[in-house]
Structure formats: C-alpha cells, structure tokens
GROMACS .gro file of C-alpha atoms in nm:
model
  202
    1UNK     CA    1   0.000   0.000   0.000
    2UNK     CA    2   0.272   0.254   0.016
    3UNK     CA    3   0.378   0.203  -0.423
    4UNK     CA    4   0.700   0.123  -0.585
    5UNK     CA    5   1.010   0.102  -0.385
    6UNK     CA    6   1.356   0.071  -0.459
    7UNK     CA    7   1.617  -0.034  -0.243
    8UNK     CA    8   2.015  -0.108  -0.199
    9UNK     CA    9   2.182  -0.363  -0.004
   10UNK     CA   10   2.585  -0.335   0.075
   11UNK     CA   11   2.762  -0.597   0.247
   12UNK     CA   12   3.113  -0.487   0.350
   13UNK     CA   13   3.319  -0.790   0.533
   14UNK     CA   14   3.590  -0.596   0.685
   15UNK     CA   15   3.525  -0.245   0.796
   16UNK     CA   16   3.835  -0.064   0.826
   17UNK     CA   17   4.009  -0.021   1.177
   18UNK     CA   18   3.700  -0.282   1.305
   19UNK     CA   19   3.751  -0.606   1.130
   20UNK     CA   20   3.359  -0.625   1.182
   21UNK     CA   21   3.107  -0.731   0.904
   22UNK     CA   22   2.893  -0.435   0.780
   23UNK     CA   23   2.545  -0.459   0.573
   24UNK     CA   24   2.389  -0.114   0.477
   25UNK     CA   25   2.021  -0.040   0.325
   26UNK     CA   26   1.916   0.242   0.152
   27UNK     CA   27   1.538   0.206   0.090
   28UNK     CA   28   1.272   0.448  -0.045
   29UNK     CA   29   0.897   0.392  -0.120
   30UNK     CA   30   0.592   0.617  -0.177
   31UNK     CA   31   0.570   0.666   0.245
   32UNK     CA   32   0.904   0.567   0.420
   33UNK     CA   33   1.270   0.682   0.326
   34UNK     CA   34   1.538   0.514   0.521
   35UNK     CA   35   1.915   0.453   0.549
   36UNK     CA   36   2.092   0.220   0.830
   37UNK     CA   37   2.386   0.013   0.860
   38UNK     CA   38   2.444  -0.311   1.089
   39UNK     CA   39   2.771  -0.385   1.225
   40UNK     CA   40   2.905  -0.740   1.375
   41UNK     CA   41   3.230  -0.823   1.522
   42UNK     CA   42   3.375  -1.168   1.545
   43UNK     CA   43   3.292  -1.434   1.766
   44UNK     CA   44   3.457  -1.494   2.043
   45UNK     CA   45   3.554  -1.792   2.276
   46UNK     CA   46   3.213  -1.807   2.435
   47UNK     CA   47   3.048  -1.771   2.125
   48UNK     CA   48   2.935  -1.389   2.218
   49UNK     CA   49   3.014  -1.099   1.975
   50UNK     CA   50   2.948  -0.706   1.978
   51UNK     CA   51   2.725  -0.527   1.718
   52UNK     CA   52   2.623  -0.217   1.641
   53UNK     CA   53   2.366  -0.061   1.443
   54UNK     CA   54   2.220   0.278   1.289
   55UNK     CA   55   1.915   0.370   1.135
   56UNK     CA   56   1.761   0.720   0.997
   57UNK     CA   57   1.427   0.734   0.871
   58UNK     CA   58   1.149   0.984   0.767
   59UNK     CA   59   0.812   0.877   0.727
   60UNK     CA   60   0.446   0.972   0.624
   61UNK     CA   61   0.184   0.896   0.842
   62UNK     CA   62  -0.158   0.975   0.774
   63UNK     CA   63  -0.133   1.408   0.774
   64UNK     CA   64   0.225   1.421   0.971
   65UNK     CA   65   0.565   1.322   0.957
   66UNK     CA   66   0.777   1.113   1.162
   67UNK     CA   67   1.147   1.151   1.164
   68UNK     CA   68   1.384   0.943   1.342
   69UNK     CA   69   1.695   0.804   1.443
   70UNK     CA   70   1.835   0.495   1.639
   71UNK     CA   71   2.157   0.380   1.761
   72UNK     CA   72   2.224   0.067   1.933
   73UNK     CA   73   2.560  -0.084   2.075
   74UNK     CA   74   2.584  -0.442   2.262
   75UNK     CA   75   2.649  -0.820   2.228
   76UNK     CA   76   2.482  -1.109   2.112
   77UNK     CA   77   2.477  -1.492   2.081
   78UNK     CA   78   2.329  -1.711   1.866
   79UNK     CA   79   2.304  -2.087   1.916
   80UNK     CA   80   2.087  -2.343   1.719
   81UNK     CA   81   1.814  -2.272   1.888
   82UNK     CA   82   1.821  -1.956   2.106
   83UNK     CA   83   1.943  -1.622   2.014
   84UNK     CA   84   2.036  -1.333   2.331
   85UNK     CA   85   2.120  -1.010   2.341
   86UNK     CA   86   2.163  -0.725   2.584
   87UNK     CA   87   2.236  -0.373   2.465
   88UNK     CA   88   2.189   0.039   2.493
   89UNK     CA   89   1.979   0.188   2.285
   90UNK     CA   90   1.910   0.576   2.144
   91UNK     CA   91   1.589   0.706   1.994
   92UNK     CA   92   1.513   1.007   1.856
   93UNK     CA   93   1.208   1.094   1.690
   94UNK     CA   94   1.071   1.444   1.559
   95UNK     CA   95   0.680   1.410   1.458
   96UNK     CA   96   0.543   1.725   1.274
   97UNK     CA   97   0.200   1.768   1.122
   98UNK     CA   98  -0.009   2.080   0.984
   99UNK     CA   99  -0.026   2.262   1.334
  100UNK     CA  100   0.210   2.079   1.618
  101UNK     CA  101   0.566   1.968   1.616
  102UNK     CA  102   0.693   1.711   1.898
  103UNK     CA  103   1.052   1.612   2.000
  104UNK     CA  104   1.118   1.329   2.175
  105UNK     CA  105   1.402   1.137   2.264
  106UNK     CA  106   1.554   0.817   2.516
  107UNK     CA  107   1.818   0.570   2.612
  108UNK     CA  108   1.719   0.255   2.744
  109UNK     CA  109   1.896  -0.081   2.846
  110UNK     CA  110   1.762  -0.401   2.610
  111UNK     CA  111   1.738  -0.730   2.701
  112UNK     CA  112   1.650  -0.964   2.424
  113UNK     CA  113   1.608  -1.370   2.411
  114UNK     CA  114   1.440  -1.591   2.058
  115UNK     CA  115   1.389  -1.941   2.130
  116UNK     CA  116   1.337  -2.137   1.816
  117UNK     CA  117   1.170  -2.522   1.819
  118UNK     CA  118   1.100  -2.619   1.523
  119UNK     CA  119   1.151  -2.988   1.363
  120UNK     CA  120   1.400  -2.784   1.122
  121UNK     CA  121   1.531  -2.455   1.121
  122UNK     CA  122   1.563  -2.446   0.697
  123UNK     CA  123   1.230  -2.596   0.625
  124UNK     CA  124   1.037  -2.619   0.943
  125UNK     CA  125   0.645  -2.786   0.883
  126UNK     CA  126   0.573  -2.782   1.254
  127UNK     CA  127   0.672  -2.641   1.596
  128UNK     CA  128   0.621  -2.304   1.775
  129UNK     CA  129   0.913  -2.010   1.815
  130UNK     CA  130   0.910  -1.708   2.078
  131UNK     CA  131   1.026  -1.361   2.086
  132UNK     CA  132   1.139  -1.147   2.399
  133UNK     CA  133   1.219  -0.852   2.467
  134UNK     CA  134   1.228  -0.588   2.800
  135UNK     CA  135   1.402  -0.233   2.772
  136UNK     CA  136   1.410   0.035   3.099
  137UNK     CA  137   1.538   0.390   3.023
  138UNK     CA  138   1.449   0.734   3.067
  139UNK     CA  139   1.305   1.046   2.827
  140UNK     CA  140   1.578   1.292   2.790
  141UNK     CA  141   1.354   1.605   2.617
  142UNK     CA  142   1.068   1.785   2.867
  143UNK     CA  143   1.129   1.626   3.224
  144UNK     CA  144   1.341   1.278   3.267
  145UNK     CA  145   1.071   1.029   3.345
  146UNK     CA  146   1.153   0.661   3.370
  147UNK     CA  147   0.981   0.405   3.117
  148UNK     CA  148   0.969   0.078   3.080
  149UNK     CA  149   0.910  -0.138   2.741
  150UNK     CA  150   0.826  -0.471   2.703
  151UNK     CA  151   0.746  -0.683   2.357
  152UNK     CA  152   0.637  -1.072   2.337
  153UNK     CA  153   0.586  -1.260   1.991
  154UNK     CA  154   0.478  -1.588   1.925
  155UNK     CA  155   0.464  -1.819   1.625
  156UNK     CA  156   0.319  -2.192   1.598
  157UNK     CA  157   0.303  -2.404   1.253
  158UNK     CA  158   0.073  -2.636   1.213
  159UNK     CA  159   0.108  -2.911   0.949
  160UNK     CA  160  -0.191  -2.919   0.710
  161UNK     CA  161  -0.315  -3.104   0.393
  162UNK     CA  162  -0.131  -3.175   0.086
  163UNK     CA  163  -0.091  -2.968  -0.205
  164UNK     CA  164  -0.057  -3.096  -0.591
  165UNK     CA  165   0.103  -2.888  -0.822
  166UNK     CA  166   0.141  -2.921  -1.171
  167UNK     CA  167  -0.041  -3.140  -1.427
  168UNK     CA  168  -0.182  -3.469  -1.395
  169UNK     CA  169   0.176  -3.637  -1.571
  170UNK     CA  170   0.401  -3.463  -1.396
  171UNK     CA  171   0.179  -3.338  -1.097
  172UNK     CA  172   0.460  -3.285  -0.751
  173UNK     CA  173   0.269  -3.266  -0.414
  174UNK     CA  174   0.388  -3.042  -0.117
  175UNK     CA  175   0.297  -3.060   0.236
  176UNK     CA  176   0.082  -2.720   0.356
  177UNK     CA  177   0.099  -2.535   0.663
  178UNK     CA  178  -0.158  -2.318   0.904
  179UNK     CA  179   0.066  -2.020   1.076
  180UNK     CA  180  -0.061  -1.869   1.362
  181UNK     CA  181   0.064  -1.550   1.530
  182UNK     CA  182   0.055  -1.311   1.810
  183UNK     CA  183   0.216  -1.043   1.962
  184UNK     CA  184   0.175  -0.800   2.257
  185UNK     CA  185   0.393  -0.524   2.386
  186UNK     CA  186   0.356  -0.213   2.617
  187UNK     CA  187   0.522   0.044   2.714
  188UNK     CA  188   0.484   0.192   3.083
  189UNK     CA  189   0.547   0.507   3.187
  190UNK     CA  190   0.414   0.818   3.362
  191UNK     CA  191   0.141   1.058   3.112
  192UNK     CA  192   0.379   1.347   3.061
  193UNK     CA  193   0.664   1.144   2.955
  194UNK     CA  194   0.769   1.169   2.607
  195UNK     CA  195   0.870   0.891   2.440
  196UNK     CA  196   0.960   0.895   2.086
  197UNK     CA  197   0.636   0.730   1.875
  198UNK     CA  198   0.884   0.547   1.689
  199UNK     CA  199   0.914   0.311   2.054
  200UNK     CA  200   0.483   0.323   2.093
  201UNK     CA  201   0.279   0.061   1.959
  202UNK     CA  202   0.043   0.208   1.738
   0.00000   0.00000   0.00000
C-alpha cells in the first residue's frame, strides 16, 4: 500500500580499523525513506560478539511526519536454537503535522532472548518459536521520566493437507501449513513522559 520502492543492499566484510562485518540499506517507497547500517564483530571464545547498528528514517503517516533516528551498541549470541542479546539503545524521533511539532528522545537498556523449536530450522512444517524482549530507560527532552518497554511474539506451525502442483503427468505434491501469530507489547510510563512514537505501539 505505500507504491514502488527501490532499495540497496551493501555488504562490507571488513570495515576498516573494526575487522567487523557491515550490511547497509538504503530504501525508499511512496511513504518511508530510510538509510541504516548493521555492524558485527567476530565471535569470540564463548560464542558472544558485539554489534552495532544505525538507522535514519522519515516517514508519512496519515497528515504528519515522523522523523527518526536509532543507535544501538551491545552483544549477542546465537546458538541453534536460542538467540540473546543485551544492549543500549538511542531514539530520537521528531513528529510534525499541519499545526504541532513534537521532539522526543531516550536511552534505554535491552534485554532480548528468541527461542526457536521447530523440527527444522531451513524448512520447518511444525513447531512453535518465541520472541522477547524488555528495555528500561528514561526520556531525555521535557522532564526525565523513567519508562519501561516490554514486547512478546509468538509463532506456531501447524502441518496441514497436501498440495498438488502441476499437471496430472508430472503433478509434484507439497505438504501445507496453518501459521498462527501473536504479539503484545507495552510500554509503561508516567502521562507526561515523552517517548519517541517510533518506541509506541500504534
């Protein structure tokens, strides 16, 4: 719903004084310009590594504009089946529309966790993942307020009926599958705090 887009993907194995992998997006479409870069060191002996990110984006929604920023520093692991994080986090997000204009920014600390059972992680027909995630910071435009945000995402596939394809000669069958999914989130914190919308659940 928001027309053509076009977009560019670099991948850049070795940044320069880093040694860490790099992949940067440009992407524009009829409501949502955007430019960010993800950066990953190597593993280390525990299997942990640090990453960093930035994003800038400016989009149209409904009669104002949103434009924001995010920067996010930490360290992650991934195993077969359960990915952690923790990290700090910046937002920034200036919304403007035909009469107000709002500022709001925060830094938080993120906790993140993705626990993934399927009966295979290339092709998976069946099983059930979850997503969470819990962040505590504080507004840093108008008065510093505490705030708390909290996300949980859930997934179950559910094996279904078979499905022919082709002729009747050469006719292939495939196994289908019902997806299910749900999410919640919140964020907590006191009325006057101001929290970049870019962080609010809308």
């Amino acid at each position: 719903d928001s027309g053509p887009r076009i977009s560019i993907d670099h991948t850049h194995n070795r940044v320069p004084w880093l040694d860490w992998r790099a992949l940067s997006t440009l992407s524009i479409d009829g409501k949502i310009r955007s430019i960010g870069s993800d950066l990953n060191g190597l593993l280390d002996t525990g299997g942990w590594r640090w990453f960093g990110s930035g994003k800038l984006q400016n989009e149209d929604i409904d009669d104002y504009t949103v434009s924001s920023g995010r920067a996010r520093f930490g360290r992650s692991k991934s195993s077969n089946h359960i990915d952690r994080s923790y990290f700090v986090q910046y937002d920034y997000a200036a919304q403007s529309g035909a009469v107000t204009r709002e500022t709001a920014s925060t830094a938080s600390v993120n906790w993140g966790w993705t626990g993934r059972y399927f009966n295979s992680n290339q092709n998976p027909r069946r099983g059930y993942g979850l997503a969470l995630e819990l962040g505590a910071g504080t507004t840093l435009h108008g008065p510093r307020l505490p705030f708390v945000r909290t996300q949980a995402r859930w997934l179950q596939l559910i094996p279904a009926y078979r499905v022919s394809e082709g002729d009747d000669d050469g006719a292939r069958s495939r196994r289908a599958r019902i997806q299910l999914r749900a999410e919640l989130g919140a964020v907590v914190a006191q009325d006057q705090a101001r929290i970049p919308s870019t962080l609010e659940f809308l």
